[in-house]
Tab-separated table of C-alpha atoms and ligand atoms in Angstrom:
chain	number	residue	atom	x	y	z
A	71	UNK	CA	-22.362	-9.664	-27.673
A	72	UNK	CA	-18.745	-9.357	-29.174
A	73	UNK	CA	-16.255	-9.623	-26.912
A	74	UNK	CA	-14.357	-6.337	-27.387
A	75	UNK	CA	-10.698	-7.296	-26.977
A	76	UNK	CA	-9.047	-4.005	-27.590
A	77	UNK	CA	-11.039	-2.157	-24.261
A	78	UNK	CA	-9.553	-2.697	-20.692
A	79	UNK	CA	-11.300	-1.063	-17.981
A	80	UNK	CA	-10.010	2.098	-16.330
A	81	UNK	CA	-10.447	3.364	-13.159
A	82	UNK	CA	-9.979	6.968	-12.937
A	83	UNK	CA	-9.109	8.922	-9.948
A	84	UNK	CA	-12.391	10.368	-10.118
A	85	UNK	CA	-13.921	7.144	-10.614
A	86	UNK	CA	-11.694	5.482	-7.411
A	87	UNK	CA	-13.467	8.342	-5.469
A	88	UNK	CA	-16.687	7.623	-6.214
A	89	UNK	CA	-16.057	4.022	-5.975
A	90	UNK	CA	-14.727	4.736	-1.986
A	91	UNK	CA	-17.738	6.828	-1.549
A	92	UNK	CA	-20.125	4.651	-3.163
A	93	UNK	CA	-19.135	2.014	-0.254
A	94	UNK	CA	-18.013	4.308	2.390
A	95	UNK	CA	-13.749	3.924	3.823
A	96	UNK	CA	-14.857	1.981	6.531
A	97	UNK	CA	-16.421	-0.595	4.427
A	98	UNK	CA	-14.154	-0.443	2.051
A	99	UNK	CA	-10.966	-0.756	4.172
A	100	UNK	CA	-12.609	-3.728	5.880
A	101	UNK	CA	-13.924	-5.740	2.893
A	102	UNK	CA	-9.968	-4.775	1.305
A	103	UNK	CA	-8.881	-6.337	4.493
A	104	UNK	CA	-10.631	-9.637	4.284
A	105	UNK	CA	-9.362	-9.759	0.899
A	106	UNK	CA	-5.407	-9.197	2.167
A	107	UNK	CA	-6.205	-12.082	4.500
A	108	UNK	CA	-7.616	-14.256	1.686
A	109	UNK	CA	-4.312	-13.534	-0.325
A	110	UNK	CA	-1.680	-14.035	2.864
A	111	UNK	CA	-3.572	-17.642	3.589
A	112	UNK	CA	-2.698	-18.429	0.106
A	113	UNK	CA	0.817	-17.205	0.168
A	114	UNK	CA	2.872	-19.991	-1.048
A	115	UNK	CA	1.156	-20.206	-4.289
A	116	UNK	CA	2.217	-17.040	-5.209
A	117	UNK	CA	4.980	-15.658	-7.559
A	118	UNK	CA	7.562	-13.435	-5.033
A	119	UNK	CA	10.371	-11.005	-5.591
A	120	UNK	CA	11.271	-7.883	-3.926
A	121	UNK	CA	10.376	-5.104	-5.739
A	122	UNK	CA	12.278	-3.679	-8.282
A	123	UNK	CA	13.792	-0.345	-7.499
A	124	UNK	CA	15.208	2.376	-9.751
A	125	UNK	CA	16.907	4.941	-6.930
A	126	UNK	CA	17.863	8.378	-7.176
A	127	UNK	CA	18.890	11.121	-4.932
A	128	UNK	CA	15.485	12.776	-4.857
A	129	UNK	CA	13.227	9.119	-4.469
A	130	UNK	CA	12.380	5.864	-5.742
A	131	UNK	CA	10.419	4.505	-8.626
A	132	UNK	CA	9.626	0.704	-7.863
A	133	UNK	CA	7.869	-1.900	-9.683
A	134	UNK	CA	6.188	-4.532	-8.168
A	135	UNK	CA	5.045	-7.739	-9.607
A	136	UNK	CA	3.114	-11.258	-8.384
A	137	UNK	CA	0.750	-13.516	-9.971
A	138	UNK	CA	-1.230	-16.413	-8.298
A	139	UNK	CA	-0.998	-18.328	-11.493
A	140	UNK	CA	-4.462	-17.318	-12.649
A	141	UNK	CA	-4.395	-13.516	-12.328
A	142	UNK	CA	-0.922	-11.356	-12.859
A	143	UNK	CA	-0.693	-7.689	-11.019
A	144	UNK	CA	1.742	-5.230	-11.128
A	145	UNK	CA	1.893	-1.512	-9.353
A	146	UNK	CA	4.087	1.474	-10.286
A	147	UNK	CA	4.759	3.426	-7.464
A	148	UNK	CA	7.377	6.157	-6.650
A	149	UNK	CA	8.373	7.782	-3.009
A	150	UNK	CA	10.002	11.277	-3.212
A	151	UNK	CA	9.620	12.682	0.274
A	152	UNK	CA	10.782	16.286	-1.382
A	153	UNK	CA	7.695	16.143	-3.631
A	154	UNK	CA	4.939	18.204	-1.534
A	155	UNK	CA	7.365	21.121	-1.625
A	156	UNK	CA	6.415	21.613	-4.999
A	157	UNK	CA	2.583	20.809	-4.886
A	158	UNK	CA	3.186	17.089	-5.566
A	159	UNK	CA	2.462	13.817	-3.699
A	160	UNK	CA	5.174	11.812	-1.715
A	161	UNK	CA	3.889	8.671	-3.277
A	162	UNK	CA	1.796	7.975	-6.361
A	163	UNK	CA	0.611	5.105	-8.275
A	164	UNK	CA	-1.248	2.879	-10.861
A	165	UNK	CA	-1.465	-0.450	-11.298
A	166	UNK	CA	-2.742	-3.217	-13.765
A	167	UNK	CA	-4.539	-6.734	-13.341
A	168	UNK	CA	-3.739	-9.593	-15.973
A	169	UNK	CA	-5.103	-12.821	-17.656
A	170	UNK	CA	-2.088	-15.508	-16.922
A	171	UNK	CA	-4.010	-17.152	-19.899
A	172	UNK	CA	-3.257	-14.770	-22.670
A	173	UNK	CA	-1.446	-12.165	-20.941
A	174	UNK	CA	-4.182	-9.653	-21.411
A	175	UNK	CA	-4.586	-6.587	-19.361
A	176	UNK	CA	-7.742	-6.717	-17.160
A	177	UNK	CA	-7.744	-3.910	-15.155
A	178	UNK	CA	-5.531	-0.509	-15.194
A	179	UNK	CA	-6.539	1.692	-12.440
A	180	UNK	CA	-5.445	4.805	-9.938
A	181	UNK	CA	-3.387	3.492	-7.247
A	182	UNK	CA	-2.454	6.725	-5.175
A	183	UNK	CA	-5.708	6.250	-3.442
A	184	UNK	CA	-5.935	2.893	-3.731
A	185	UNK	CA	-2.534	2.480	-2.053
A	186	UNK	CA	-3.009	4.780	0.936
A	187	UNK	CA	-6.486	2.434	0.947
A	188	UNK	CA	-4.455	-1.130	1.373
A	189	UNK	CA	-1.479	0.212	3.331
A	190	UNK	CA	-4.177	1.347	5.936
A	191	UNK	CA	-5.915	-2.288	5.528
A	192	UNK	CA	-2.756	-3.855	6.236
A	193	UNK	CA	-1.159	-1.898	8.826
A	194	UNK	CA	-4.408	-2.694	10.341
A	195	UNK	CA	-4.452	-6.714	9.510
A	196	UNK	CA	-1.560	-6.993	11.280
A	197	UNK	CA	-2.651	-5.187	14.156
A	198	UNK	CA	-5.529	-7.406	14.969
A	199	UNK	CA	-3.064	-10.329	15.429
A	200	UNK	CA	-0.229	-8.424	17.014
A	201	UNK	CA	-1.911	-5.410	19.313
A	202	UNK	CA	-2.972	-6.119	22.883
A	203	UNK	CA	-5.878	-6.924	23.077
A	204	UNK	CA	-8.641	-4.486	23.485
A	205	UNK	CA	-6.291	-1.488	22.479
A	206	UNK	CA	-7.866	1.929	21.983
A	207	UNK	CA	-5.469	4.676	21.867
A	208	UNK	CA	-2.998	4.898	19.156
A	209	UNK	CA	0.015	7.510	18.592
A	210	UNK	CA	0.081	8.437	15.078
A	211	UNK	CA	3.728	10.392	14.034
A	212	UNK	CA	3.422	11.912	10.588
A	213	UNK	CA	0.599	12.977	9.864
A	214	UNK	CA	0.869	13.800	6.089
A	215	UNK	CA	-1.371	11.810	3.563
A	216	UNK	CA	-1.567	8.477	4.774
A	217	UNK	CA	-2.411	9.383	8.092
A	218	UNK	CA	-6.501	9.559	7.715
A	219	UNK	CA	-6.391	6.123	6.071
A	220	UNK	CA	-4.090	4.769	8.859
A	221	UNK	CA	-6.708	6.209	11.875
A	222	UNK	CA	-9.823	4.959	9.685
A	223	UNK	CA	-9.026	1.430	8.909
A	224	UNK	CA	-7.677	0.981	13.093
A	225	UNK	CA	-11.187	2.381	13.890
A	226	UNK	CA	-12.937	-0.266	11.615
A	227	UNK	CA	-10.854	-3.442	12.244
A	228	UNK	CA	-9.482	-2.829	15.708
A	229	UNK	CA	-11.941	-0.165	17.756
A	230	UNK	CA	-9.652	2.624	17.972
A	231	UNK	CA	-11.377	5.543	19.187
A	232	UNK	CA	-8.473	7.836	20.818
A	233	UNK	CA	-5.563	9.427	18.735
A	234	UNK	CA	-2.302	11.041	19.667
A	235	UNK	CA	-1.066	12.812	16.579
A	236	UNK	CA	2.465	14.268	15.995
A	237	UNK	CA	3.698	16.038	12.936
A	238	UNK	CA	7.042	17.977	12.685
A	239	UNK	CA	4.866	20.526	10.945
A	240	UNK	CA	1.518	21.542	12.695
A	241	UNK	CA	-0.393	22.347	9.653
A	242	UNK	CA	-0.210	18.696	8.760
A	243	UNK	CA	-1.736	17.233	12.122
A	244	UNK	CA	-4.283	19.994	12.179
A	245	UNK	CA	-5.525	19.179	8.827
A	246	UNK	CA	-5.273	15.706	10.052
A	247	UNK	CA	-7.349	16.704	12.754
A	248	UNK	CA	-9.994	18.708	10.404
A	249	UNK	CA	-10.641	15.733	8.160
A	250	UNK	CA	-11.423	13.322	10.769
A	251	UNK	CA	-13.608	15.120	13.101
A	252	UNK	CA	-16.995	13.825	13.596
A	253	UNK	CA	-15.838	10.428	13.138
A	254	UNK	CA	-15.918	9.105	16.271
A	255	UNK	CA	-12.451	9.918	17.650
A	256	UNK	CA	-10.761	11.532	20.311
A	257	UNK	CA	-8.065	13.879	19.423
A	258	UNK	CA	-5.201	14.900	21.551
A	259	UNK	CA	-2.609	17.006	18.999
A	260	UNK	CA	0.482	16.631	20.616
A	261	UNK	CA	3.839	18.610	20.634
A	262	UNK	CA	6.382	16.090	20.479
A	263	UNK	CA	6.765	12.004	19.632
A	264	UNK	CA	7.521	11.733	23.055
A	265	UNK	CA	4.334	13.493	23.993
A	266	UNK	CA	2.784	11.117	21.345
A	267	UNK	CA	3.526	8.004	22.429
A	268	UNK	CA	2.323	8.601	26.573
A	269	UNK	CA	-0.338	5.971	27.212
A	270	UNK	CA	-0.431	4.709	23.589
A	271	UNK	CA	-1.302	1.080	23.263
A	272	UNK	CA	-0.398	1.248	19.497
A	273	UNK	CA	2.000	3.257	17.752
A	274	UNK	CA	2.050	4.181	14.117
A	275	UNK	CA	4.982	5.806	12.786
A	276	UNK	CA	4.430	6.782	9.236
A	277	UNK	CA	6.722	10.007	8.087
A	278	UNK	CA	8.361	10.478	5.116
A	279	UNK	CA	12.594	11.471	4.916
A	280	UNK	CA	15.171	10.131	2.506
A	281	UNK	CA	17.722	9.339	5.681
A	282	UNK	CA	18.072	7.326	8.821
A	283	UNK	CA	15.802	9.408	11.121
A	284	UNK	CA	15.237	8.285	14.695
A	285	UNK	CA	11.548	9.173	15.195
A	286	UNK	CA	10.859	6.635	18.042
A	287	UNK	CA	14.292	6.145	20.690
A	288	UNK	CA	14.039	3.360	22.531
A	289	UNK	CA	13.078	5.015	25.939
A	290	UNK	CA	9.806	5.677	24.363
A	291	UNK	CA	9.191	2.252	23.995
A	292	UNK	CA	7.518	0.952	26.988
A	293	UNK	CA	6.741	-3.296	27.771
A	294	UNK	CA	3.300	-4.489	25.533
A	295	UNK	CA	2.996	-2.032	22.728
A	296	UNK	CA	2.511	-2.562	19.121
A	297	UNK	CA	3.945	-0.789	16.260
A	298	UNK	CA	3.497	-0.091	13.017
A	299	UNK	CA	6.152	1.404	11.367
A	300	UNK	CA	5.070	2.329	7.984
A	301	UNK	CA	7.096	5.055	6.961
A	302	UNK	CA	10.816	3.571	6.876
A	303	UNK	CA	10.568	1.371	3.153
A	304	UNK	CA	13.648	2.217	1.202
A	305	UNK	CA	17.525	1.525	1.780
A	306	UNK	CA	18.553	4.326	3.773
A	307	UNK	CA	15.103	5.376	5.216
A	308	UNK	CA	14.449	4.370	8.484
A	309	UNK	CA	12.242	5.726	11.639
A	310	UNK	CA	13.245	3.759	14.330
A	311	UNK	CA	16.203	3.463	16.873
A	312	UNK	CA	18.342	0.136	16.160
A	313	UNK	CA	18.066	-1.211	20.290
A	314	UNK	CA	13.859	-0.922	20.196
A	315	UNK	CA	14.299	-3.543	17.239
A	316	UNK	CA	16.794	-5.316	19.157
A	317	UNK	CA	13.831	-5.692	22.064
A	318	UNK	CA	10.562	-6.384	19.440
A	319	UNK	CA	9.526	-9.650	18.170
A	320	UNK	CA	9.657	-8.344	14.378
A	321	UNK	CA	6.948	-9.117	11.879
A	322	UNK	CA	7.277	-9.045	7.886
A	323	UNK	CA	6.023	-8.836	4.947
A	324	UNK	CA	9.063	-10.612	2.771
A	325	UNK	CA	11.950	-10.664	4.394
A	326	UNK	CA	14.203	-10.635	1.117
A	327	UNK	CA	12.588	-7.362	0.369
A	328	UNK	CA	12.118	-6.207	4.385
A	329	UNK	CA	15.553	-7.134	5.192
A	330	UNK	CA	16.480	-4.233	2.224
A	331	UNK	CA	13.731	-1.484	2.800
A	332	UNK	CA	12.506	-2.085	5.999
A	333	UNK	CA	13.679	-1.275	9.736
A	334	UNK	CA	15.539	-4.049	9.726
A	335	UNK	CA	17.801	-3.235	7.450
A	336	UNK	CA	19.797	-2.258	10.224
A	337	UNK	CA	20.330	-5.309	11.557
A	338	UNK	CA	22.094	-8.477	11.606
A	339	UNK	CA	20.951	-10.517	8.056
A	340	UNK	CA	20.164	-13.077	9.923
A	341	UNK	CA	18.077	-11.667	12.969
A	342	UNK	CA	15.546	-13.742	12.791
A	343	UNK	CA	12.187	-12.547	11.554
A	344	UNK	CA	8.490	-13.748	11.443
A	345	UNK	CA	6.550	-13.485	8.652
A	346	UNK	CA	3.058	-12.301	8.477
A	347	UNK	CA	1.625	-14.461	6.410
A	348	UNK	CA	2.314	-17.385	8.491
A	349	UNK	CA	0.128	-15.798	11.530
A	350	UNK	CA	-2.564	-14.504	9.831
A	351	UNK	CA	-2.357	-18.730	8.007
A	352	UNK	CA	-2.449	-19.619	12.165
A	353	UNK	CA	0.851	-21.204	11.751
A	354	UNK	CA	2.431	-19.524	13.772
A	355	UNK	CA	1.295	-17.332	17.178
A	356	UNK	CA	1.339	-13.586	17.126
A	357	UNK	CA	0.816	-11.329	20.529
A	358	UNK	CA	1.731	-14.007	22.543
A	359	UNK	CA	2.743	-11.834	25.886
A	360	UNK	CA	1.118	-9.089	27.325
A	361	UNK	CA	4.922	-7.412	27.781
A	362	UNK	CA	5.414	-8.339	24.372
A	363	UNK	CA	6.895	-5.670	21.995
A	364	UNK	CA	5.762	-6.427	18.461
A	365	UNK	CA	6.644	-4.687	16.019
A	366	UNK	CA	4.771	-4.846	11.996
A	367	UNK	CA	8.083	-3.827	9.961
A	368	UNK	CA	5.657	-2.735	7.019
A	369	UNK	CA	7.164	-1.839	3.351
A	370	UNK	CA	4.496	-2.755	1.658
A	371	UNK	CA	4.450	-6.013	-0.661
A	372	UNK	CA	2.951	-6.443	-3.834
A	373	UNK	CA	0.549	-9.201	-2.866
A	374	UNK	CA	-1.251	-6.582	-0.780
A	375	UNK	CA	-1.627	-4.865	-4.182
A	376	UNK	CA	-2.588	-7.807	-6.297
A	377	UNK	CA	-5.647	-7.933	-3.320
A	378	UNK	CA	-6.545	-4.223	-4.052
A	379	UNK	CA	-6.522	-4.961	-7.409
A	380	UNK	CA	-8.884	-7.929	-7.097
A	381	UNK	CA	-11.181	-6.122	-5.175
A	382	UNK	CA	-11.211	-3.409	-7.336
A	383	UNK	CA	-11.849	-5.453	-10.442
A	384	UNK	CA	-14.165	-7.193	-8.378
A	385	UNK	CA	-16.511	-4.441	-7.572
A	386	UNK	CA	-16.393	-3.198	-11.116
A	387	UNK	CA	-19.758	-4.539	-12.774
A	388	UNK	CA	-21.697	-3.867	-9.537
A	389	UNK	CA	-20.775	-0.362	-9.626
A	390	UNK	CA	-19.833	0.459	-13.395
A	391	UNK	CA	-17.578	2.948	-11.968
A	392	UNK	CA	-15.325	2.874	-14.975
A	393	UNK	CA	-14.386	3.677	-18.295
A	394	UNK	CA	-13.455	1.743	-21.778
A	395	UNK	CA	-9.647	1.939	-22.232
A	396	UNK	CA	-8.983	1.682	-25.785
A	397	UNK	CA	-5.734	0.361	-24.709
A	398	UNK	CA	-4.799	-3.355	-27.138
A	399	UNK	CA	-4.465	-3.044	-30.982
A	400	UNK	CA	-7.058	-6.040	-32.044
A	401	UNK	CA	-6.521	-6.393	-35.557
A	402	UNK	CA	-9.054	-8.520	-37.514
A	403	UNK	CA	-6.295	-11.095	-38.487
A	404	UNK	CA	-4.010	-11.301	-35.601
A	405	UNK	CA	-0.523	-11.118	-37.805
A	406	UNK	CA	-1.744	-7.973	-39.349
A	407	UNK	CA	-0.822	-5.412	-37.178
A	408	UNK	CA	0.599	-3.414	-40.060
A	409	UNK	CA	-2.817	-3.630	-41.814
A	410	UNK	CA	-4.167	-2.558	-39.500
A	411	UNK	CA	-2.607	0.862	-39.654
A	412	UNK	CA	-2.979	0.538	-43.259
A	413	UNK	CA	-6.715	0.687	-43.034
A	414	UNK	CA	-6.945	3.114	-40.512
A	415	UNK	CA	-5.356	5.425	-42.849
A	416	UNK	CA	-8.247	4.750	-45.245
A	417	UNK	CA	-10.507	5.371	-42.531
A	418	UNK	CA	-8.743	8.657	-42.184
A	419	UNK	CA	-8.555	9.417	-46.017
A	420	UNK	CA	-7.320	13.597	-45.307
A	421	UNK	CA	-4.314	12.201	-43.269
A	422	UNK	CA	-1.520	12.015	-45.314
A	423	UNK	CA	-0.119	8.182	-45.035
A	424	UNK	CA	3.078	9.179	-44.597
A	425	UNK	CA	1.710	11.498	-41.181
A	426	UNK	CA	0.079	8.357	-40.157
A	427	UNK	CA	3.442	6.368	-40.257
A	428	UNK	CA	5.905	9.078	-38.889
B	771	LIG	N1	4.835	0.665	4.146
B	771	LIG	C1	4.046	0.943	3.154
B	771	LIG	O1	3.392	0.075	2.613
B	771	LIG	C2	3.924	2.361	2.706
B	771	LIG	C3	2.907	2.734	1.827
B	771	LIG	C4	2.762	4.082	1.488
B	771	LIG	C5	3.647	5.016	2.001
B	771	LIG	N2	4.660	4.599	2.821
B	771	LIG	C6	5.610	5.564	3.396
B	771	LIG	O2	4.919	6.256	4.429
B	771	LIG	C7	5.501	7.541	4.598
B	771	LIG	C8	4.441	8.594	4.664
B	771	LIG	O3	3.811	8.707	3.403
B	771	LIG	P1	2.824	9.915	3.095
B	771	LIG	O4	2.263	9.666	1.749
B	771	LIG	O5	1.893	10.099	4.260
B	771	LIG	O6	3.880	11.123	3.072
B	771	LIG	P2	3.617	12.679	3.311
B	771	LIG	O7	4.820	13.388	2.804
B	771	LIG	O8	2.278	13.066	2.796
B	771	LIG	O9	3.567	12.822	4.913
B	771	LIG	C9	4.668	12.592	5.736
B	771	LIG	C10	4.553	13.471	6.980
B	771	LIG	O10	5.653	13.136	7.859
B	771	LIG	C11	6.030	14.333	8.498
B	771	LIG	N3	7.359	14.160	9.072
B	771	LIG	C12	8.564	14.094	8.432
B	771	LIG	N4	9.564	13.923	9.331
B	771	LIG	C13	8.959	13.856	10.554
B	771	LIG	C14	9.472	13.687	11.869
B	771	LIG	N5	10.778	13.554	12.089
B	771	LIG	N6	8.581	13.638	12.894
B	771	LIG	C15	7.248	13.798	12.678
B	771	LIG	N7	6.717	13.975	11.450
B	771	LIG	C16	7.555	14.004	10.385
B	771	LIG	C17	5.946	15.399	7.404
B	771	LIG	O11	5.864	16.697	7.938
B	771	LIG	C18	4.645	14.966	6.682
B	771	LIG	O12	3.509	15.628	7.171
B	771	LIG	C19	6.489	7.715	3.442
B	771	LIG	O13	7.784	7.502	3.928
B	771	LIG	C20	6.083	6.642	2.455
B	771	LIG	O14	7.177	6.217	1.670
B	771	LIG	C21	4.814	3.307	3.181
């Protein structure tokens, strides 16, 4: 068969649902999790930059690039915490797979989904290395559209089976609370972060506000816990109280991009950070203490994206959940793009030529 070099495969939202379905979240968050792990073993080969940000007063729009030297991926993402006041999502995304070879596109896909999908996976990665072990109750503030993910992939990779969920606005946690009934957890709604965090083992902080908000003070910190702070990833946008980072061993993604977007952007340049990929690699140790605060200081990287992508691509001929992207001009004779156009218009005899070329 001719190898069709104008098509790339797209995944549609639609098609990204069915895809999730097809495998079921659990599975899916857990085989997108041994593929994060694959990628952070392999770390140093990679291509690294923080992400490239384009700021306004409402949100962000970020690009964010890697390649392992074979494959090259790239998301588009934005975060504009105003958005679901007018019907929109806080974050979306897409994203695209490459051939280092040629440069080709392999892949373009969804990545709102997909990113809720690998943030969850990772939040959860880390975890497994840096929660006590044989935690089962986790405090989850925010409970907007991440939040399912976040309880789901915990449940698969780590056993959580109790939830303590906090939301500034109640509708949120109690839709929360609607979508993951009857999957094996135990709810308590709760009517503060304070509240939240009583007898939590884990705590996952994952709202979304353009400032410095203080969602966890450090009295709510107890010795031993873990947490995952997902929700503070742009300059200015924080969650937690300087003095509980002051008392956590702090784990990374990148630190040139954590030490702008993350929590620790309020701190020292220097305070010394570990990075993730060197404890999932066994380098080195992660809970080491059973007083131990850790804290993942998650912004999200791109190689967690290049992973989803790889999946993704990977799952593609198994499933055929996708569709043919006329997306590259092939012309018969490489140099003759113009010709290309040229015959097109012959194709397309009751278009005027000069239509064609406006
Ligand atoms: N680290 C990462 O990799 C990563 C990935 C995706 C999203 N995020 C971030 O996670 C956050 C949540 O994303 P989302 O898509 O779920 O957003 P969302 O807008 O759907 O939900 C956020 C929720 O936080 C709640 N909230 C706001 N302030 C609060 C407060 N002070 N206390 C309790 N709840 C509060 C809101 O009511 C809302 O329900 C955003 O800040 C986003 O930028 C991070």
């Amino acid at each position: 068969m001719l190898e069709r070099l104008n098509i790339v495969p797209f995944v549609s939202v639609d098609n990204m649902m069915k895809l999730v379905l097809a495998t079921g979240v659990e599975r899916f968050l857990t085989d997108l999790a041994a593929y994060i792990e694959e990628d952070f073993r392999r770390w140093e080969l990679f291509d690294k930059t923080p992400r490239i940000a384009s700021h306004s007063s409402d949100g962000v729009i970020e690009l964010m690039p890697t390649s392992d030297g074979v494959t090259y991926g790239f998301k588009y993402v934005n975060g504009h915490p105003k958005n679901t006041r007018s019907g929109r999502q806080t974050v979306t995304a897409f994203g695209v797979l490459a051939d280092v070879g040629n440069g080709y596109p392999m892949l373009l896909t969804e990545m709102t989904i997909l990113t809720a999908l690998r943030t969850a996976a990772m939040s959860a990665v880390a975890a497994k290395y840096l929660a006590p072990k044989g935690a089962r109750t986790m405090a989850m503030i925010g409970n907007g559209a991440q939040s399912e993910f976040q309880a789901i992939a915990f449940k698969a990779i780590l056993g959580i089976d109790k939830l303590r969920l906090y939301d500034i606005d109640p509708s949120a946690t109690a839709r929360c609370q609607k979508n993951l009934a009857g999957l094996g957890f135990e709810v308590e709604v709760c009517t503060s972060s304070q509240q939240a965090v009583e007898g939590a083992e884990i705590v996952t902080t994952v709202t979304a506000d353009k400032q410095y908000a203080t969602i966890l003070t450090d009295n709510m910190v107890g010795p031993g816990i873990h947490i995952n702070a997902i929700g503070g990833d742009c300059p200015g946008k924080t969650e937690l109280h300087r003095d509980i980072l002051l008392r956590s061993d702090i784990f990374v993604e990148y630190p040139p991009q954590t030490r702008i977007e993350g929590e620790i952007q309020q701190l020292d340049p220097n305070h010394p950070v570990i990075e993730l990929w060197q404890v999932i690699a066994g380098k080195v140790p992660g809970r080491s203490g059973e007083r131990q605060i850790t804290l993942f200081d998650s912004v999200g990287f791109a190689i967690e994206d290049f992973s989803a992508l790889r999946y993704v691509r990977d799952r593609l001929k198994e499933t055929g959940l996708y569709e043919e992207l006329d997306l590259l001009a092939d012309p018969d004779e490489p140099r003759d793009l113009y010709g290309m156009i040229l015959r097109a218009a012959k194709v397309a005899p009751a278009v005027q030529q000069s239509e064609v070329l406006q």
